[in-house]
Amino acid sequence: MPFSAKAQTASPLVSGDYIGTLGSLHLRLHLKSDASGGLDGTIDSPDQGANGIACTDFKRKDEALSFSVPSVHGTWRGTISVDGKVLTGTWDQGNPMPLVFTSDTFVPAEKPSSVDGTWLGNLQAGGASLRIQVRVKSDRSGKEYCSLDSLDQHATGLDCSAVTFSGDDFTFDIPVVKGHYAGKLSPDGNVLAGTWSQNNNVRPLTLARQKEEIAAKPIPPPAFDAAMAPVQAPDLKSVLDRDLAAALKSGELAPGTGAGVAIAIVDHGVRQVFYYGAAKEDSIYEIGSITKTFTGLILSQMVEQNKVKLEDPVRELLPTGTVGKPAGAEITLLDLATQHSGLPRMPDNFAPTNQSNPYADYHAANMYAFLAKHGVEKPEKTAFVYSNYGFGLLGQALSVRAGRSYPELLKDEVLEPLGMHDTTVALSPEQQARFLPGHTGDHAPAHAWDLDAFAGAGAIRSTASDMLIYLEANLHPGGVKPANGSAAAKTISRAITQDHELRGEAMGPQKVALAWLYDPSSGNYWHNGATGGFSSYAFFNPQRDYAAVVLLNTGIGSQGSFADRIGEHVSERLVGNPAISLGDY
């Protein structure tokens, strides 16, 4: 969503596409000058699948330039070279790092190839029709390049690789989504008839030549409901009944969507649980990546029990010979738990045979094979990079050290000491009957997710009431009354306290503990989660003595996570701030 901000015109000229590297992340900066001398800009982080992020607040004086990226709480400040080809400066997202952008030196072919241009088609996926736009260009050497936009998913500028045009055959890969296109150019040069392959699913995709590009429709900024006096727990339901009325009538929770949300809150010891839509009092949900906070607590438990140390290299917990010892510093358990390992979000050998249940066939052997190839050397400088693989590896490593499966370890170290009897990885027949059917972001039925090696990253299912037990323990670790007399029960209070210690930088001004993210502006510890058919959001605030969790049986849609929005809304209502609207989603 480009944002125009005016800057003083000054030489040298700055306009066009620039590329840069921040640690292990590849970035693309797109700058445009307007008629009045102002600058517009967006930035892409293709390694994280984030494209078209708005840059704002451009300031320029002579060769000095600065701008902000509000969505990630980052700023860039630096200088422009005499020819405008190099931008040398510093990126600050809570941890200043050098970041140099150099002009993209692509020189177009004097005569475009017969496949060059803009192409548009519709891809049928998950019950939705997605507009796919592909831009193709060739350079003076005849090499082809392209980029892809999934317009309805607000994903733009996805880089192609392995672009080949031979005879009438045109193929390319999109590495960030592990997709492949293969098409054949029609005799008149105006149609590419082909297929799109992704995660072993092959779908027809015909692309037609376009005279002009279609600009991706920006996601409108959220509206906010007016501030009101801080809402107390007993009064929150009446407020939510009003604030969710539009969503219940014709929005995300409307009849026919199959959606049901459970919202649980504890405020100064007063507990409330609310249910809307298809949800029932004892409905069970997938909590997705909130599982990572449980894995972080398992780690803290094992540290308290002297079974591991935070500084232990993960290599030492894995089966002998899994991965070689690196020459330099190596990835530790703490690096994994704080998302500072330098490991990618997902491994390159993740190739599900069933996209509707994508993690089911990724086992420990697959995880070890990727690690053996990637290695465990820690980069000299590691920024916060969210890694599902990293947390899956952490859960697997702790299981190996304990000699128990992840579900067994979870039960022994966290669930039984806290008395959480409706939280699990594998559902019993009785729990299966209460498992709410999941839905995709566009409300089509979604398959449940079964995670094996990735269990520590997102395998847990739970109820709102059980999650409230977990959040109450996080609010008051010293007040936890262990539900049994096990060794794990004796260390659980200390482990939770240790779990909250802030240990590194996260996104913008936020910090990270063991999995939990911390927002200094609100005092909230928080984490969210999503699977193919569910989404969730949890937070607790020790200073203000409240916590809440939102569980929704709908995955993330084109406008983001509705569960996140509800969670943020509840947090804002509790302190009396303007609350992000739930009616315009």
XYZ file of C-alpha atoms in Angstrom:
585
model
C 0.000 0.000 0.000
C 2.150 2.903 -1.243
C 1.993 6.038 0.847
C 2.948 9.349 -0.675
C 5.068 11.643 1.439
C 6.611 14.784 0.084
C 10.335 15.370 0.162
C 12.381 18.318 -0.951
C 13.662 17.994 -4.514
C 17.435 17.889 -4.660
C 20.053 16.294 -6.806
C 21.078 13.568 -7.222
C 17.904 12.002 -8.553
C 16.534 9.012 -6.673
C 14.000 6.823 -8.443
C 13.615 3.216 -9.499
C 14.315 -0.150 -7.936
C 17.085 -0.844 -5.429
C 18.254 -4.091 -3.863
C 19.911 -4.694 -0.500
C 20.706 -7.348 2.089
C 19.963 -7.119 5.810
C 21.753 -9.979 7.528
C 20.421 -12.995 5.639
C 17.342 -11.182 4.305
C 17.125 -9.923 0.725
C 15.258 -6.640 0.327
C 13.932 -4.624 -2.601
C 13.205 -0.902 -2.363
C 10.960 0.750 -4.944
C 11.121 4.557 -5.139
C 9.082 6.860 -7.372
C 9.298 10.619 -7.809
C 6.127 12.566 -8.505
C 5.621 15.783 -10.473
C 6.027 17.978 -7.399
C 9.306 16.393 -6.381
C 7.948 14.136 -3.655
C 8.794 10.494 -3.119
C 6.601 7.422 -2.890
C 8.036 4.106 -1.826
C 7.451 0.491 -0.930
C 9.809 -2.225 0.249
C 9.716 -6.002 -0.271
C 11.171 -8.753 1.902
C 10.741 -11.742 -0.442
C 12.467 -14.200 1.930
C 9.639 -13.554 4.408
C 6.928 -13.437 1.756
C 6.252 -9.753 2.520
C 5.868 -7.439 -0.459
C 4.609 -3.917 -1.077
C 5.216 -2.727 2.506
C 4.536 1.004 2.618
C 7.388 3.434 3.245
C 6.382 6.812 4.677
C 7.729 10.040 6.154
C 10.380 10.610 3.500
C 12.817 13.337 4.502
C 15.559 14.589 2.222
C 18.126 17.342 2.339
C 20.847 17.381 -0.300
C 22.384 13.891 -0.209
C 20.752 12.893 3.106
C 17.651 10.672 2.956
C 15.478 8.957 5.548
C 12.135 7.152 5.615
C 10.013 5.005 7.915
C 8.298 1.651 7.525
C 5.470 1.924 10.087
C 4.106 -1.608 9.789
C 7.346 -3.066 11.177
C 8.321 -0.053 13.309
C 11.515 0.454 11.324
C 13.438 3.450 9.961
C 16.223 3.858 7.424
C 18.646 6.795 7.460
C 21.549 7.333 5.107
C 23.075 9.157 2.189
C 22.705 9.090 -1.597
C 25.690 8.633 -3.883
C 26.482 11.327 -6.450
C 24.961 9.301 -9.279
C 21.949 8.200 -7.212
C 22.843 4.541 -7.660
C 23.821 3.697 -4.071
C 21.962 4.442 -0.825
C 24.288 3.871 2.134
C 22.756 3.887 5.590
C 21.446 2.180 8.708
C 18.256 0.232 9.328
C 16.885 0.618 12.864
C 14.176 -1.737 14.088
C 15.291 -1.607 17.684
C 18.731 -2.954 16.773
C 20.623 -0.701 14.285
C 22.228 -2.589 11.395
C 23.994 -1.374 8.238
C 21.832 -1.545 5.118
C 23.074 -0.486 1.685
C 20.744 -0.341 -1.309
C 22.184 -0.430 -4.831
C 20.290 0.400 -7.997
C 18.927 -2.530 -9.966
C 21.034 -2.425 -13.125
C 18.665 -4.354 -15.396
C 19.013 -3.190 -19.036
C 15.987 -4.150 -21.148
C 16.313 -5.836 -24.525
C 16.160 -3.510 -27.496
C 13.537 -5.813 -28.994
C 11.262 -7.549 -26.441
C 10.748 -11.284 -26.791
C 7.338 -12.633 -27.793
C 6.560 -13.543 -24.181
C 7.540 -10.190 -22.656
C 4.720 -8.100 -21.231
C 1.964 -8.286 -18.633
C -0.243 -11.368 -18.282
C -3.385 -11.989 -16.225
C -5.275 -15.150 -15.292
C -7.534 -16.694 -12.640
C -6.423 -19.542 -10.400
C -9.096 -21.628 -8.673
C -7.846 -22.543 -5.196
C -9.633 -23.501 -2.004
C -13.020 -22.429 -3.340
C -11.717 -18.987 -4.286
C -10.799 -17.435 -7.630
C -7.461 -15.652 -7.359
C -6.278 -13.158 -9.959
C -2.690 -13.905 -10.932
C -0.670 -11.249 -12.730
C 2.741 -11.996 -14.225
C 5.179 -9.410 -15.569
C 7.803 -10.736 -17.980
C 10.837 -8.894 -19.348
C 14.105 -9.797 -21.078
C 17.489 -8.107 -20.948
C 19.944 -7.339 -23.737
C 21.481 -10.786 -23.471
C 18.104 -12.421 -24.060
C 17.698 -13.655 -20.491
C 14.102 -13.670 -19.269
C 12.933 -12.322 -15.904
C 9.509 -12.200 -14.317
C 7.582 -11.418 -11.155
C 4.144 -12.532 -9.994
C 1.308 -10.782 -8.171
C -1.510 -12.622 -6.420
C -3.736 -9.576 -6.502
C -6.548 -10.835 -4.277
C -4.092 -11.991 -1.621
C -2.261 -8.634 -1.646
C 0.980 -10.471 -2.459
C 2.906 -8.558 -5.102
C 6.329 -8.615 -6.692
C 7.104 -12.271 -5.960
C 10.367 -13.020 -7.736
C 10.569 -15.722 -10.389
C 13.523 -18.054 -10.776
C 14.486 -20.617 -13.417
C 12.665 -18.571 -16.058
C 12.800 -20.373 -19.404
C 11.282 -19.508 -22.782
C 12.069 -22.040 -25.479
C 10.027 -22.366 -28.646
C 6.474 -21.826 -27.406
C 7.118 -23.190 -23.899
C 7.366 -20.762 -20.979
C 8.159 -21.918 -17.448
C 9.199 -20.339 -14.160
C 9.345 -21.011 -10.427
C 8.235 -18.811 -7.512
C 10.583 -20.000 -4.736
C 8.970 -18.105 -1.859
C 5.745 -20.147 -2.253
C 7.351 -23.222 -3.842
C 5.243 -22.813 -6.961
C 5.923 -23.697 -10.602
C 4.237 -22.514 -13.789
C 4.424 -24.214 -17.175
C 2.565 -22.806 -20.161
C 2.541 -22.739 -23.944
C 2.263 -19.549 -25.963
C -0.579 -19.437 -28.478
C 0.169 -18.830 -32.193
C -1.109 -15.247 -31.943
C 1.129 -14.575 -28.929
C -1.745 -13.433 -26.696
C -2.454 -16.482 -24.507
C -0.329 -18.707 -22.265
C -2.253 -21.937 -21.625
C -0.700 -23.877 -18.753
C -0.744 -25.160 -15.201
C 0.273 -23.944 -11.761
C 1.884 -26.557 -9.485
C 2.276 -26.028 -5.750
C 2.771 -28.597 -3.008
C 1.948 -31.458 -5.378
C -1.351 -29.859 -6.409
C -1.656 -29.027 -10.125
C -4.293 -26.547 -11.278
C -5.021 -25.046 -14.710
C -3.869 -21.446 -15.142
C -4.366 -19.642 -18.439
C -2.776 -16.210 -18.755
C -3.957 -13.592 -21.234
C -1.828 -10.694 -22.439
C -2.799 -7.302 -21.014
C -2.176 -3.812 -22.303
C -1.753 -2.408 -18.800
C -0.863 -3.717 -15.365
C -3.522 -3.947 -12.680
C -2.504 -2.224 -9.482
C -3.100 -4.370 -6.416
C -6.009 -3.009 -4.427
C -4.554 -1.826 -1.127
C -5.903 -3.196 2.109
C -7.835 -0.270 3.613
C -6.492 0.947 6.933
C -8.606 -0.277 9.835
C -11.238 1.947 11.357
C -11.324 2.498 15.102
C -14.256 2.622 17.463
C -14.294 5.564 19.840
C -12.503 5.258 23.149
C -14.559 4.605 26.227
C -13.824 4.181 29.910
C -11.766 1.043 30.633
C -14.094 -1.946 30.550
C -14.129 -4.340 33.493
C -14.492 -8.077 32.986
C -18.170 -8.283 34.103
C -19.103 -5.584 31.559
C -17.063 -6.827 28.620
C -19.706 -9.134 27.133
C -22.247 -6.362 26.640
C -19.552 -4.273 24.940
C -18.514 -7.159 22.682
C -22.144 -7.970 21.861
C -22.419 -4.466 20.422
C -18.952 -4.344 18.802
C -19.397 -7.749 17.127
C -22.987 -7.152 15.986
C -22.062 -6.388 12.374
C -19.693 -9.381 12.143
C -22.436 -11.649 13.511
C -25.027 -10.311 11.090
C -23.153 -10.150 7.794
C -19.413 -10.466 8.451
C -16.895 -13.038 9.625
C -19.245 -14.660 12.165
C -22.437 -14.534 10.117
C -24.756 -17.543 9.810
C -23.610 -19.774 6.994
C -19.886 -19.140 7.564
C -19.627 -21.947 10.111
C -17.466 -19.622 12.205
C -17.433 -19.733 15.963
C -15.265 -17.710 18.320
C -14.494 -18.222 21.994
C -13.142 -15.263 23.974
C -11.850 -15.826 27.487
C -10.614 -13.132 29.860
C -9.368 -12.855 33.413
C -9.148 -9.366 34.915
C -7.917 -8.986 38.504
C -9.012 -12.541 39.201
C -12.457 -12.265 37.590
C -12.895 -14.878 34.845
C -15.287 -14.564 31.908
C -15.710 -16.757 28.818
C -17.902 -15.699 25.877
C -19.039 -17.673 22.834
C -20.327 -16.418 19.501
C -21.471 -18.042 16.270
C -20.958 -21.794 16.065
C -18.847 -21.963 19.245
C -19.972 -23.888 22.305
C -18.766 -23.774 25.887
C -16.451 -26.758 25.530
C -15.448 -26.388 21.851
C -11.892 -27.425 21.031
C -9.724 -25.455 18.598
C -6.302 -25.691 17.026
C -4.207 -22.916 18.606
C -1.472 -22.925 15.950
C 1.693 -21.040 16.811
C 0.643 -20.219 20.371
C 2.034 -23.745 20.764
C 5.480 -22.120 20.574
C 4.945 -20.524 23.989
C 4.344 -23.997 25.461
C 7.556 -25.216 23.818
C 9.373 -22.239 25.339
C 7.988 -23.199 28.758
C 9.069 -26.827 28.292
C 12.573 -25.515 27.632
C 12.425 -23.377 30.760
C 11.230 -26.375 32.789
C 14.113 -28.511 31.581
C 16.572 -25.731 32.404
C 15.167 -25.482 35.938
C 15.504 -29.255 36.264
C 19.151 -29.103 35.080
C 18.406 -31.272 32.054
C 19.604 -28.644 29.568
C 21.081 -25.166 29.536
C 19.874 -22.279 27.408
C 23.378 -21.977 25.940
C 23.538 -25.626 24.873
C 24.097 -26.060 21.122
C 21.056 -27.722 19.615
C 23.432 -30.111 17.812
C 24.326 -31.732 21.130
C 20.713 -32.739 21.826
C 20.176 -34.456 18.489
C 21.090 -38.033 17.576
C 24.827 -38.492 17.070
C 25.917 -37.664 13.553
C 22.820 -35.649 12.655
C 24.823 -32.533 11.759
C 28.478 -31.639 11.886
C 30.044 -29.258 14.374
C 30.634 -25.893 12.687
C 33.912 -24.008 12.732
C 32.383 -20.940 14.345
C 29.620 -20.175 16.815
C 26.669 -22.522 16.617
C 22.920 -22.264 17.107
C 21.827 -22.705 20.717
C 18.518 -23.591 22.342
C 18.150 -19.939 23.326
C 18.660 -18.819 19.728
C 15.820 -21.104 18.644
C 13.484 -19.974 21.436
C 14.031 -16.275 20.678
C 13.867 -16.548 16.864
C 17.494 -15.422 16.470
C 18.931 -18.618 14.988
C 19.214 -17.402 11.403
C 17.263 -20.486 10.280
C 14.656 -19.875 7.555
C 10.951 -19.720 8.197
C 10.522 -23.074 6.446
C 12.962 -25.739 5.164
C 13.486 -26.195 1.428
C 12.592 -29.897 1.636
C 9.054 -29.182 2.836
C 6.938 -30.753 0.064
C 3.565 -31.944 1.386
C 1.785 -34.742 -0.404
C -1.516 -33.373 0.911
C -1.760 -29.595 0.960
C -4.884 -29.720 3.126
C -2.825 -31.412 5.871
C 0.641 -30.157 4.932
C 2.730 -31.044 7.993
C 1.537 -34.629 8.454
C 4.285 -36.247 6.382
C 7.215 -34.115 7.531
C 9.047 -36.310 10.014
C 12.208 -36.113 12.105
C 14.229 -37.661 9.274
C 13.175 -34.802 6.981
C 14.050 -32.259 9.639
C 17.490 -33.786 10.175
C 18.152 -34.001 6.432
C 17.567 -30.274 6.001
C 19.712 -29.466 9.044
C 22.578 -31.630 7.809
C 22.590 -29.662 4.553
C 22.028 -26.219 6.090
C 24.342 -26.651 9.079
C 24.091 -25.191 12.560
C 26.626 -22.383 12.316
C 25.127 -19.218 13.722
C 25.470 -16.130 11.503
C 27.671 -13.392 12.917
C 24.680 -11.078 13.125
C 21.202 -12.508 13.444
C 18.117 -10.340 13.317
C 14.743 -11.558 14.561
C 13.452 -13.898 11.835
C 10.334 -15.902 12.640
C 11.085 -19.562 11.979
C 8.527 -22.344 12.168
C 11.339 -24.752 11.372
C 13.388 -23.391 14.287
C 10.644 -24.072 16.819
C 9.889 -27.461 15.322
C 13.571 -28.257 15.735
C 13.539 -27.004 19.328
C 10.595 -29.226 20.228
C 12.233 -32.202 18.526
C 15.571 -31.616 20.269
C 13.968 -31.359 23.715
C 12.026 -34.557 23.043
C 15.205 -36.403 22.094
C 16.967 -35.220 25.256
C 14.000 -36.192 27.439
C 13.490 -39.540 25.707
C 9.785 -38.796 25.280
C 7.604 -37.716 22.400
C 6.605 -34.069 22.221
C 2.988 -34.803 23.299
C 4.293 -36.778 26.295
C 6.787 -34.060 27.188
C 4.092 -31.383 26.921
C 1.773 -33.345 29.177
C 4.418 -34.106 31.810
C 6.101 -30.677 31.956
C 3.196 -28.254 31.499
C -0.304 -29.649 31.202
C -0.454 -31.920 34.252
C 1.354 -29.498 36.621
C -1.107 -26.751 35.638
C -4.179 -28.984 35.619
C -4.945 -28.434 31.925
C -6.970 -31.535 31.052
C -8.539 -30.340 27.796
C -5.306 -29.377 26.048
C -3.569 -31.951 23.897
C -1.972 -32.811 20.578
C -3.961 -35.990 19.848
C -7.681 -35.827 20.629
C -9.514 -38.573 22.477
C -12.791 -39.800 20.925
C -14.723 -37.666 23.412
C -12.625 -34.592 22.571
C -12.926 -35.281 18.845
C -16.694 -34.897 19.205
C -16.115 -31.388 20.589
C -13.501 -30.396 17.995
C -15.008 -27.515 16.049
C -14.735 -27.975 12.251
C -12.213 -25.584 10.760
C -12.688 -23.241 7.804
C -10.387 -21.427 5.421
C -10.218 -17.639 5.344
C -12.984 -17.618 2.724
C -15.142 -20.000 4.838
C -14.625 -23.204 2.875
C -14.238 -26.407 4.958
C -10.639 -27.001 6.044
C -8.897 -30.211 7.057
C -7.439 -30.430 10.552
C -3.647 -30.213 10.720
C -1.555 -33.053 12.122
C 2.026 -32.069 12.946
C 4.804 -34.582 13.543
C 8.317 -33.129 13.554
C 6.816 -29.631 13.600
C 4.754 -30.390 16.730
C 6.645 -27.860 18.850
C 5.739 -25.118 16.394
C 1.975 -25.540 16.207
C 0.368 -28.890 17.110
C -1.688 -28.089 20.230
C -5.503 -28.133 20.476
C -7.299 -26.568 23.426
C -10.435 -24.901 24.805
C -10.904 -21.303 25.895
C -11.312 -22.356 29.537
C -8.127 -24.433 29.539
C -6.184 -21.629 27.863
C -7.387 -19.305 30.595
C -5.740 -21.605 33.168
C -2.508 -21.240 31.201
C -2.761 -17.454 31.027
C -3.586 -17.140 34.730
C -0.425 -19.108 35.515
C 1.541 -16.706 33.335
C -0.022 -13.713 35.101
C 0.848 -15.007 38.567
C 3.654 -17.599 38.424
C 4.165 -17.382 42.163
C 0.546 -18.206 42.788
C 0.497 -21.423 40.792
C -0.758 -24.328 42.865
C 0.646 -27.447 41.198
C -2.010 -29.980 40.317
C 0.267 -32.920 41.179
C 3.409 -33.677 43.127
C 5.741 -34.404 40.226
C 9.214 -32.955 39.792
C 7.811 -30.828 36.984
C 5.175 -29.412 39.333
C 7.890 -28.338 41.781
C 9.680 -26.247 39.141
C 6.727 -24.867 37.178
C 6.496 -21.506 39.007
C 10.206 -20.761 38.610
C 10.104 -21.944 35.019
C 7.258 -19.570 34.125
C 9.085 -16.650 35.731
C 12.242 -17.495 33.792
C 10.145 -17.921 30.649
C 9.168 -14.222 30.745
C 12.678 -12.782 30.896
C 13.258 -10.525 27.887
C 16.221 -11.797 25.911
C 16.389 -10.047 22.559
C 14.967 -7.669 19.986
C 11.920 -8.575 17.949
C 9.840 -6.551 15.491
C 10.343 -2.797 15.862
C 10.402 -1.793 19.550
C 9.090 -5.179 20.641
C 11.167 -7.653 22.610
C 11.131 -11.412 22.794
C 11.248 -13.744 25.781
C 11.143 -17.535 25.336
C 8.673 -17.463 22.405
C 6.456 -14.788 23.974
C 6.658 -11.379 22.296
C 6.528 -8.279 24.483
C 5.125 -4.879 23.535
C 6.667 -2.156 25.747
C 3.965 0.379 24.811
C 1.137 -1.741 26.242
C 2.998 -4.029 28.642
C 1.426 -7.051 26.918
C 3.148 -10.364 26.384
C 1.458 -11.865 23.321
C 1.490 -14.492 20.619
C -0.867 -15.458 17.833
C -1.400 -18.565 15.768
C -2.974 -19.922 12.614
C -3.476 -23.206 10.827
C -5.394 -23.936 7.640
C -8.746 -23.734 9.423
C -8.130 -21.911 12.720
C -6.620 -18.727 14.117
C -5.879 -17.536 17.626
C -4.517 -14.682 19.703
C -3.421 -14.619 23.355
C -1.967 -11.945 25.627
C -1.317 -11.305 29.294
C -0.288 -8.153 31.125
C 1.315 -8.631 34.557
C 1.355 -4.878 35.256
C -2.383 -4.451 34.702
C -3.311 -7.951 35.913
C -5.378 -9.104 32.962
C -5.138 -11.678 30.188
C -7.282 -12.881 27.317
C -7.381 -15.448 24.547
C -9.344 -15.547 21.292
C -9.948 -18.874 19.514
C -11.584 -18.893 16.063
C -12.319 -21.804 13.719
C -11.450 -19.736 10.633
C -8.013 -19.382 9.072
C -6.379 -16.162 7.945
C -8.178 -14.373 5.113
C -7.097 -11.839 2.520
C -7.346 -9.025 5.080
C -5.394 -10.810 7.773
C -6.429 -12.539 10.972
C -9.836 -11.733 12.452
C -8.725 -13.441 15.671
C -5.827 -10.967 15.924
C -8.221 -8.094 15.391
C -10.569 -9.312 18.136
C -7.638 -9.812 20.515
C -6.317 -6.316 19.869
C -9.838 -4.918 20.262
C -10.262 -6.581 23.645
C -6.872 -5.308 24.822
C -7.785 -1.748 23.804
C -11.186 -1.923 25.494
C -9.573 -3.037 28.739
C -7.422 0.112 28.909
C -9.913 2.569 27.404
C -8.128 3.265 24.117
C -9.823 3.665 20.719
C -10.466 0.056 19.667
C -9.815 -1.358 16.221
C -13.222 -1.879 14.632
C -14.637 -5.383 14.241
C -17.390 -4.341 11.872
C -15.466 -3.326 8.737
C -13.365 -6.480 8.379
